[in-house]
C-alpha cells in the first residue's frame, strides 16, 4: 500500500495527525528532499528504509514502490494536489494493481497567508484566488498565461516562479494589474528561516534580487494585501444565517 502524504509547508508541527501516524507505521518512506523538512523523518521507525526523491527519476521512484513490501509513504511538500506530480505515480500504481490513498497536507499557500496575517478573499476586493505559475520548462496551456490570468484582478498566488520575477511583474502589468499593486514574497513560509518581503509589482524583481530570493518562495499579488474592504456579511448583525436570526 502506498500513502501519498502532504508534509505541510515546512514547520514539523504543521504535519497532520494522520500524516504522522502513517510516517510512524511506514516500512519505506520516499520523501521530496528538496522541499520537505527532513526533521519529519524523526517520526519514522528505526528500521524504516528512507529514500530522497530529489536524487531519483520517476522510474526509480516507481521501482521502489513496486519492489517494496509493507506500508510505503510518499511524502510530498505542502498538499500533494498542487504541483505535486502525483498523478503520474498514481497511474503507475493503477497499472501495477498497487493500492494507494492520499493524506492531504497544509499547502504553502496557507502557510504564506498565515505568515502574512492575510485573508486572500476580502469582500469588495477579491472573491477569487488564482493559483498559477510563470511559464518555465513546463509549458502553460493556451488561455492560462499570466497576462490572461491577470485580467481578472483577483488575488494571485504564484508557485514555482521566484526565479522569474521580472517576467511575472511584466506580464501581470501587461495583463492589467497596476504597477503599484501590492505584492508579498514569502520565502520558506513556516520554516525558521522564513522571510517576508512586502513590495509592489514595479519593485518586485529588484526587491527579490536584493534579498537573494530565487527559489522556495511564493509570490502573492493583489489588493487584499493592502486595501479598503467591506465587512463580511457572515457576521453582519443585520444578516440572517442558518445559525442566527
Ligand atoms: N504542493 C506544494 C507545492 C509544490 S511546488 C504546496 O502545496 O505547497 C513547489 C513550490 O511551492 C516552490 O517552488 C515554492 O514556490 C512553493 N513552496 C513550497 N514550500 C514553500 C514554503 N514553505 N514557502 C514558500 N513557498 C513554498
Short mmCIF file of N, CA and C in Angstrom, two decimals, residues 7-120:
data_model
loop_
_atom_site.label_atom_id
_atom_site.label_comp_id
_atom_site.label_asym_id
_atom_site.label_seq_id
_atom_site.Cartn_x
_atom_site.Cartn_y
_atom_site.Cartn_z
N UNK A 7 3.20 16.82 3.42
CA UNK A 7 4.10 17.05 4.56
C UNK A 7 3.86 18.40 5.22
N UNK A 8 3.03 19.25 4.58
CA UNK A 8 2.87 20.61 5.09
C UNK A 8 3.97 21.50 4.55
N UNK A 9 3.90 22.80 4.89
CA UNK A 9 4.81 23.77 4.27
C UNK A 9 6.24 23.75 4.80
N UNK A 10 6.47 23.15 5.95
CA UNK A 10 7.83 23.16 6.48
C UNK A 10 7.87 22.87 7.97
N UNK A 11 7.20 23.71 8.77
CA UNK A 11 7.21 23.50 10.23
C UNK A 11 6.74 22.08 10.55
N UNK A 12 7.49 21.38 11.38
CA UNK A 12 7.19 19.97 11.66
C UNK A 12 5.80 19.81 12.26
N UNK A 13 5.39 20.75 13.12
CA UNK A 13 4.08 20.59 13.77
C UNK A 13 2.92 21.04 12.88
N UNK A 14 3.18 21.28 11.62
CA UNK A 14 2.08 21.51 10.67
C UNK A 14 1.80 20.27 9.82
N UNK A 15 2.42 19.16 10.18
CA UNK A 15 2.05 17.87 9.60
C UNK A 15 0.71 17.47 10.23
N UNK A 16 -0.17 16.81 9.49
CA UNK A 16 -1.43 16.38 10.10
C UNK A 16 -1.18 15.18 11.02
N UNK A 17 -2.14 14.94 11.92
CA UNK A 17 -2.02 13.78 12.82
C UNK A 17 -2.03 12.49 12.00
N UNK A 18 -2.89 12.46 10.98
CA UNK A 18 -2.95 11.26 10.14
C UNK A 18 -1.62 11.04 9.41
N UNK A 19 -1.04 12.12 8.93
CA UNK A 19 0.24 12.02 8.23
C UNK A 19 1.32 11.47 9.15
N UNK A 20 1.32 11.96 10.39
CA UNK A 20 2.32 11.50 11.34
C UNK A 20 2.15 10.00 11.65
N UNK A 21 0.88 9.58 11.80
CA UNK A 21 0.65 8.16 12.08
C UNK A 21 1.12 7.28 10.91
N UNK A 22 0.92 7.77 9.71
CA UNK A 22 1.36 7.00 8.54
C UNK A 22 2.89 6.91 8.50
N UNK A 23 3.56 8.01 8.85
CA UNK A 23 5.03 8.01 8.87
C UNK A 23 5.52 7.04 9.95
N UNK A 24 4.85 7.05 11.12
CA UNK A 24 5.27 6.18 12.23
C UNK A 24 5.17 4.70 11.86
N UNK A 25 4.20 4.37 11.00
CA UNK A 25 3.98 2.96 10.67
C UNK A 25 4.77 2.50 9.44
N UNK A 26 5.34 3.46 8.70
CA UNK A 26 5.87 3.14 7.37
C UNK A 26 7.07 2.18 7.41
N UNK A 27 7.11 1.25 6.45
CA UNK A 27 8.28 0.40 6.24
C UNK A 27 9.27 1.12 5.33
N UNK A 28 8.72 1.92 4.42
CA UNK A 28 9.55 2.65 3.44
C UNK A 28 9.01 4.08 3.33
N UNK A 29 9.91 5.05 3.29
CA UNK A 29 9.49 6.44 3.03
C UNK A 29 10.29 6.99 1.86
N UNK A 30 9.58 7.54 0.89
CA UNK A 30 10.25 8.27 -0.19
C UNK A 30 9.84 9.73 -0.01
N UNK A 31 10.80 10.60 0.30
CA UNK A 31 10.43 11.99 0.55
C UNK A 31 11.11 12.93 -0.44
N UNK A 32 10.43 14.04 -0.70
CA UNK A 32 10.95 15.02 -1.66
C UNK A 32 11.94 15.92 -0.92
N UNK A 33 13.19 15.52 -0.89
CA UNK A 33 14.20 16.15 -0.04
C UNK A 33 14.47 17.61 -0.34
N UNK A 34 14.10 18.07 -1.55
CA UNK A 34 14.40 19.46 -1.88
C UNK A 34 13.50 20.41 -1.10
N UNK A 35 12.31 19.97 -0.68
CA UNK A 35 11.35 20.88 -0.05
C UNK A 35 10.76 20.37 1.26
N UNK A 36 10.80 19.05 1.46
CA UNK A 36 10.20 18.50 2.70
C UNK A 36 11.22 18.64 3.84
N UNK A 37 10.75 19.10 4.99
CA UNK A 37 11.63 19.25 6.15
C UNK A 37 12.09 17.87 6.63
N UNK A 38 13.40 17.59 6.59
CA UNK A 38 13.89 16.25 6.99
C UNK A 38 13.61 15.94 8.45
N UNK A 39 13.33 16.96 9.27
CA UNK A 39 13.00 16.70 10.68
C UNK A 39 11.75 15.84 10.82
N UNK A 40 10.91 15.81 9.78
CA UNK A 40 9.70 14.96 9.85
C UNK A 40 10.07 13.49 9.93
N UNK A 41 11.28 13.16 9.49
CA UNK A 41 11.67 11.76 9.46
C UNK A 41 11.96 11.22 10.86
N UNK A 42 12.00 12.12 11.84
CA UNK A 42 12.23 11.65 13.22
C UNK A 42 11.07 10.78 13.70
N UNK A 43 9.92 10.88 13.05
CA UNK A 43 8.78 10.04 13.43
C UNK A 43 8.88 8.63 12.85
N UNK A 44 9.81 8.43 11.92
CA UNK A 44 9.91 7.13 11.25
C UNK A 44 10.50 6.07 12.18
N UNK A 45 10.15 4.80 11.93
CA UNK A 45 10.75 3.70 12.70
C UNK A 45 12.24 3.63 12.42
N UNK A 46 12.99 3.07 13.36
CA UNK A 46 14.46 2.96 13.20
C UNK A 46 14.80 2.11 11.98
N UNK A 47 13.97 1.08 11.71
CA UNK A 47 14.27 0.16 10.61
C UNK A 47 13.59 0.57 9.30
N UNK A 48 13.02 1.78 9.27
CA UNK A 48 12.34 2.24 8.05
C UNK A 48 13.38 2.58 6.99
N UNK A 49 13.13 2.14 5.75
CA UNK A 49 14.06 2.49 4.65
C UNK A 49 13.66 3.83 4.08
N UNK A 50 14.63 4.74 3.98
CA UNK A 50 14.30 6.11 3.57
C UNK A 50 15.03 6.49 2.29
N UNK A 51 14.27 6.99 1.32
CA UNK A 51 14.84 7.44 0.04
C UNK A 51 14.52 8.92 -0.17
N UNK A 52 15.48 9.65 -0.71
CA UNK A 52 15.26 11.06 -1.06
C UNK A 52 15.01 11.16 -2.57
N UNK A 53 13.77 11.52 -2.92
CA UNK A 53 13.40 11.52 -4.34
C UNK A 53 14.07 12.65 -5.13
N UNK A 54 14.73 13.59 -4.44
CA UNK A 54 15.44 14.65 -5.17
C UNK A 54 16.52 14.04 -6.07
N UNK A 55 17.00 12.86 -5.68
CA UNK A 55 18.08 12.22 -6.46
C UNK A 55 17.56 11.11 -7.37
N UNK A 56 16.24 10.99 -7.49
CA UNK A 56 15.67 9.86 -8.24
C UNK A 56 14.81 10.36 -9.39
N UNK A 57 14.73 9.57 -10.49
CA UNK A 57 13.76 9.91 -11.55
C UNK A 57 12.50 9.07 -11.33
N UNK A 58 11.49 9.31 -12.18
CA UNK A 58 10.18 8.65 -11.97
C UNK A 58 10.33 7.13 -11.98
N UNK A 59 11.18 6.59 -12.90
CA UNK A 59 11.34 5.14 -12.98
C UNK A 59 11.92 4.59 -11.68
N UNK A 60 12.87 5.31 -11.12
CA UNK A 60 13.50 4.83 -9.86
C UNK A 60 12.49 4.88 -8.71
N UNK A 61 11.68 5.92 -8.69
CA UNK A 61 10.67 6.04 -7.62
C UNK A 61 9.65 4.90 -7.73
N UNK A 62 9.16 4.68 -8.95
CA UNK A 62 8.14 3.63 -9.11
C UNK A 62 8.74 2.24 -8.87
N UNK A 63 10.02 2.08 -9.18
CA UNK A 63 10.68 0.79 -8.94
C UNK A 63 10.70 0.49 -7.43
N UNK A 64 10.98 1.52 -6.62
CA UNK A 64 10.97 1.32 -5.16
C UNK A 64 9.55 0.96 -4.71
N UNK A 65 8.55 1.66 -5.26
CA UNK A 65 7.16 1.40 -4.87
C UNK A 65 6.76 -0.04 -5.22
N UNK A 66 7.28 -0.51 -6.36
CA UNK A 66 6.89 -1.84 -6.84
C UNK A 66 7.57 -2.94 -6.04
N UNK A 67 8.86 -2.74 -5.73
CA UNK A 67 9.61 -3.83 -5.11
C UNK A 67 9.46 -3.85 -3.58
N UNK A 68 9.07 -2.73 -2.98
CA UNK A 68 8.98 -2.70 -1.51
C UNK A 68 7.78 -3.51 -1.02
N UNK A 69 7.88 -3.99 0.22
CA UNK A 69 6.72 -4.65 0.82
C UNK A 69 6.29 -3.83 2.04
N UNK A 70 5.03 -3.99 2.42
CA UNK A 70 4.53 -3.27 3.60
C UNK A 70 3.96 -1.92 3.23
N UNK A 71 4.06 -1.00 4.17
CA UNK A 71 3.46 0.33 4.00
C UNK A 71 4.51 1.31 3.47
N UNK A 72 4.18 1.93 2.37
CA UNK A 72 5.11 2.91 1.78
C UNK A 72 4.51 4.30 1.91
N UNK A 73 5.28 5.24 2.42
CA UNK A 73 4.82 6.63 2.47
C UNK A 73 5.59 7.45 1.44
N UNK A 74 4.84 8.12 0.57
CA UNK A 74 5.44 9.03 -0.40
C UNK A 74 5.14 10.45 0.09
N UNK A 75 6.17 11.08 0.62
CA UNK A 75 6.00 12.35 1.32
C UNK A 75 6.23 13.52 0.35
N UNK A 76 5.18 14.30 0.14
CA UNK A 76 5.27 15.44 -0.77
C UNK A 76 5.11 16.74 0.00
N UNK A 77 5.74 17.81 -0.49
CA UNK A 77 5.65 19.09 0.21
C UNK A 77 4.24 19.69 0.14
N UNK A 78 3.86 20.42 1.17
CA UNK A 78 2.56 21.12 1.18
C UNK A 78 1.41 20.14 1.06
N UNK A 79 0.49 20.43 0.15
CA UNK A 79 -0.57 19.50 -0.18
C UNK A 79 -0.24 18.89 -1.54
N UNK A 80 -0.37 17.57 -1.66
CA UNK A 80 0.07 16.93 -2.91
C UNK A 80 -0.76 17.30 -4.13
N UNK A 81 -1.94 17.92 -3.94
CA UNK A 81 -2.78 18.20 -5.12
C UNK A 81 -2.30 19.42 -5.89
N UNK A 82 -1.37 20.18 -5.33
CA UNK A 82 -0.90 21.39 -6.00
C UNK A 82 0.55 21.19 -6.46
N UNK A 83 0.75 21.12 -7.77
CA UNK A 83 2.09 20.90 -8.36
C UNK A 83 2.82 19.75 -7.66
N UNK A 84 2.10 18.68 -7.41
CA UNK A 84 2.69 17.56 -6.67
C UNK A 84 3.26 16.46 -7.56
N UNK A 85 2.91 16.48 -8.85
CA UNK A 85 3.34 15.41 -9.77
C UNK A 85 2.99 14.03 -9.21
N UNK A 86 1.79 13.91 -8.62
CA UNK A 86 1.40 12.60 -8.08
C UNK A 86 0.59 11.77 -9.09
N UNK A 87 -0.03 12.46 -10.05
CA UNK A 87 -0.89 11.74 -11.00
C UNK A 87 -0.11 10.64 -11.73
N UNK A 88 1.10 10.99 -12.18
CA UNK A 88 1.89 10.01 -12.94
C UNK A 88 2.28 8.82 -12.06
N UNK A 89 2.44 9.07 -10.77
CA UNK A 89 2.77 7.97 -9.85
C UNK A 89 1.51 7.12 -9.61
N UNK A 90 0.36 7.78 -9.48
CA UNK A 90 -0.89 7.03 -9.26
C UNK A 90 -1.23 6.18 -10.48
N UNK A 91 -1.00 6.75 -11.68
CA UNK A 91 -1.27 5.98 -12.90
C UNK A 91 -0.40 4.72 -12.95
N UNK A 92 0.86 4.85 -12.54
CA UNK A 92 1.74 3.69 -12.49
C UNK A 92 1.19 2.65 -11.52
N UNK A 93 0.75 3.11 -10.34
CA UNK A 93 0.25 2.18 -9.32
C UNK A 93 -1.03 1.49 -9.81
N UNK A 94 -1.89 2.25 -10.52
CA UNK A 94 -3.11 1.65 -11.10
C UNK A 94 -2.73 0.52 -12.05
N UNK A 95 -1.72 0.80 -12.90
CA UNK A 95 -1.31 -0.21 -13.89
C UNK A 95 -0.76 -1.45 -13.21
N UNK A 96 -0.05 -1.26 -12.11
CA UNK A 96 0.56 -2.39 -11.41
C UNK A 96 -0.41 -3.05 -10.43
N UNK A 97 -1.59 -2.46 -10.26
CA UNK A 97 -2.55 -3.01 -9.30
C UNK A 97 -2.12 -2.81 -7.85
N UNK A 98 -1.33 -1.77 -7.60
CA UNK A 98 -0.89 -1.47 -6.22
C UNK A 98 -1.85 -0.44 -5.62
N UNK A 99 -2.46 -0.73 -4.46
CA UNK A 99 -3.42 0.23 -3.87
C UNK A 99 -2.72 1.44 -3.26
N UNK A 100 -3.42 2.55 -3.23
CA UNK A 100 -2.84 3.76 -2.65
C UNK A 100 -3.95 4.66 -2.13
N UNK A 101 -3.59 5.60 -1.26
CA UNK A 101 -4.51 6.65 -0.86
C UNK A 101 -3.73 7.95 -0.66
N UNK A 102 -4.46 9.02 -0.38
CA UNK A 102 -3.82 10.33 -0.25
C UNK A 102 -4.21 10.95 1.09
N UNK A 103 -3.23 11.44 1.80
CA UNK A 103 -3.47 12.19 3.04
C UNK A 103 -3.14 13.66 2.75
N UNK A 104 -4.14 14.55 2.83
CA UNK A 104 -3.87 15.94 2.47
C UNK A 104 -2.89 16.62 3.44
N UNK A 105 -2.36 17.75 3.00
CA UNK A 105 -1.43 18.50 3.85
C UNK A 105 -1.74 19.98 3.80
N UNK A 106 -1.11 20.74 4.66
CA UNK A 106 -1.27 22.20 4.66
C UNK A 106 -0.40 22.75 3.53
N UNK A 107 -1.03 23.35 2.55
CA UNK A 107 -0.25 23.89 1.43
C UNK A 107 0.58 25.09 1.86
N UNK A 108 1.66 25.33 1.14
CA UNK A 108 2.47 26.52 1.46
C UNK A 108 1.67 27.80 1.22
N UNK A 109 0.61 27.73 0.39
CA UNK A 109 -0.16 28.97 0.20
C UNK A 109 -0.93 29.33 1.46
N UNK A 110 -1.31 28.33 2.25
CA UNK A 110 -1.94 28.61 3.54
C UNK A 110 -0.88 29.04 4.55
N UNK A 111 0.29 28.41 4.49
CA UNK A 111 1.39 28.81 5.36
C UNK A 111 1.80 30.26 5.11
N UNK A 112 1.79 30.65 3.84
CA UNK A 112 2.19 32.02 3.48
C UNK A 112 1.14 33.02 3.97
N UNK A 113 -0.15 32.68 3.80
CA UNK A 113 -1.21 33.59 4.26
C UNK A 113 -1.09 33.82 5.76
N UNK A 114 -0.79 32.73 6.49
CA UNK A 114 -0.65 32.86 7.95
C UNK A 114 0.54 33.75 8.28
N UNK A 115 1.65 33.54 7.58
CA UNK A 115 2.84 34.36 7.82
C UNK A 115 2.53 35.83 7.56
N UNK A 116 1.73 36.09 6.54
CA UNK A 116 1.40 37.47 6.15
C UNK A 116 0.26 38.04 7.01
N UNK A 117 -0.37 37.20 7.81
CA UNK A 117 -1.60 37.58 8.52
C UNK A 117 -2.59 38.16 7.51
N UNK A 118 -2.76 37.43 6.41
CA UNK A 118 -3.60 37.92 5.31
C UNK A 118 -4.82 37.04 5.13
N UNK A 119 -5.88 37.65 4.57
CA UNK A 119 -7.03 36.87 4.09
C UNK A 119 -7.07 37.08 2.58
N UNK A 120 -7.04 35.97 1.83
CA UNK A 120 -6.95 36.07 0.38
C UNK A 120 -8.26 36.54 -0.27
#
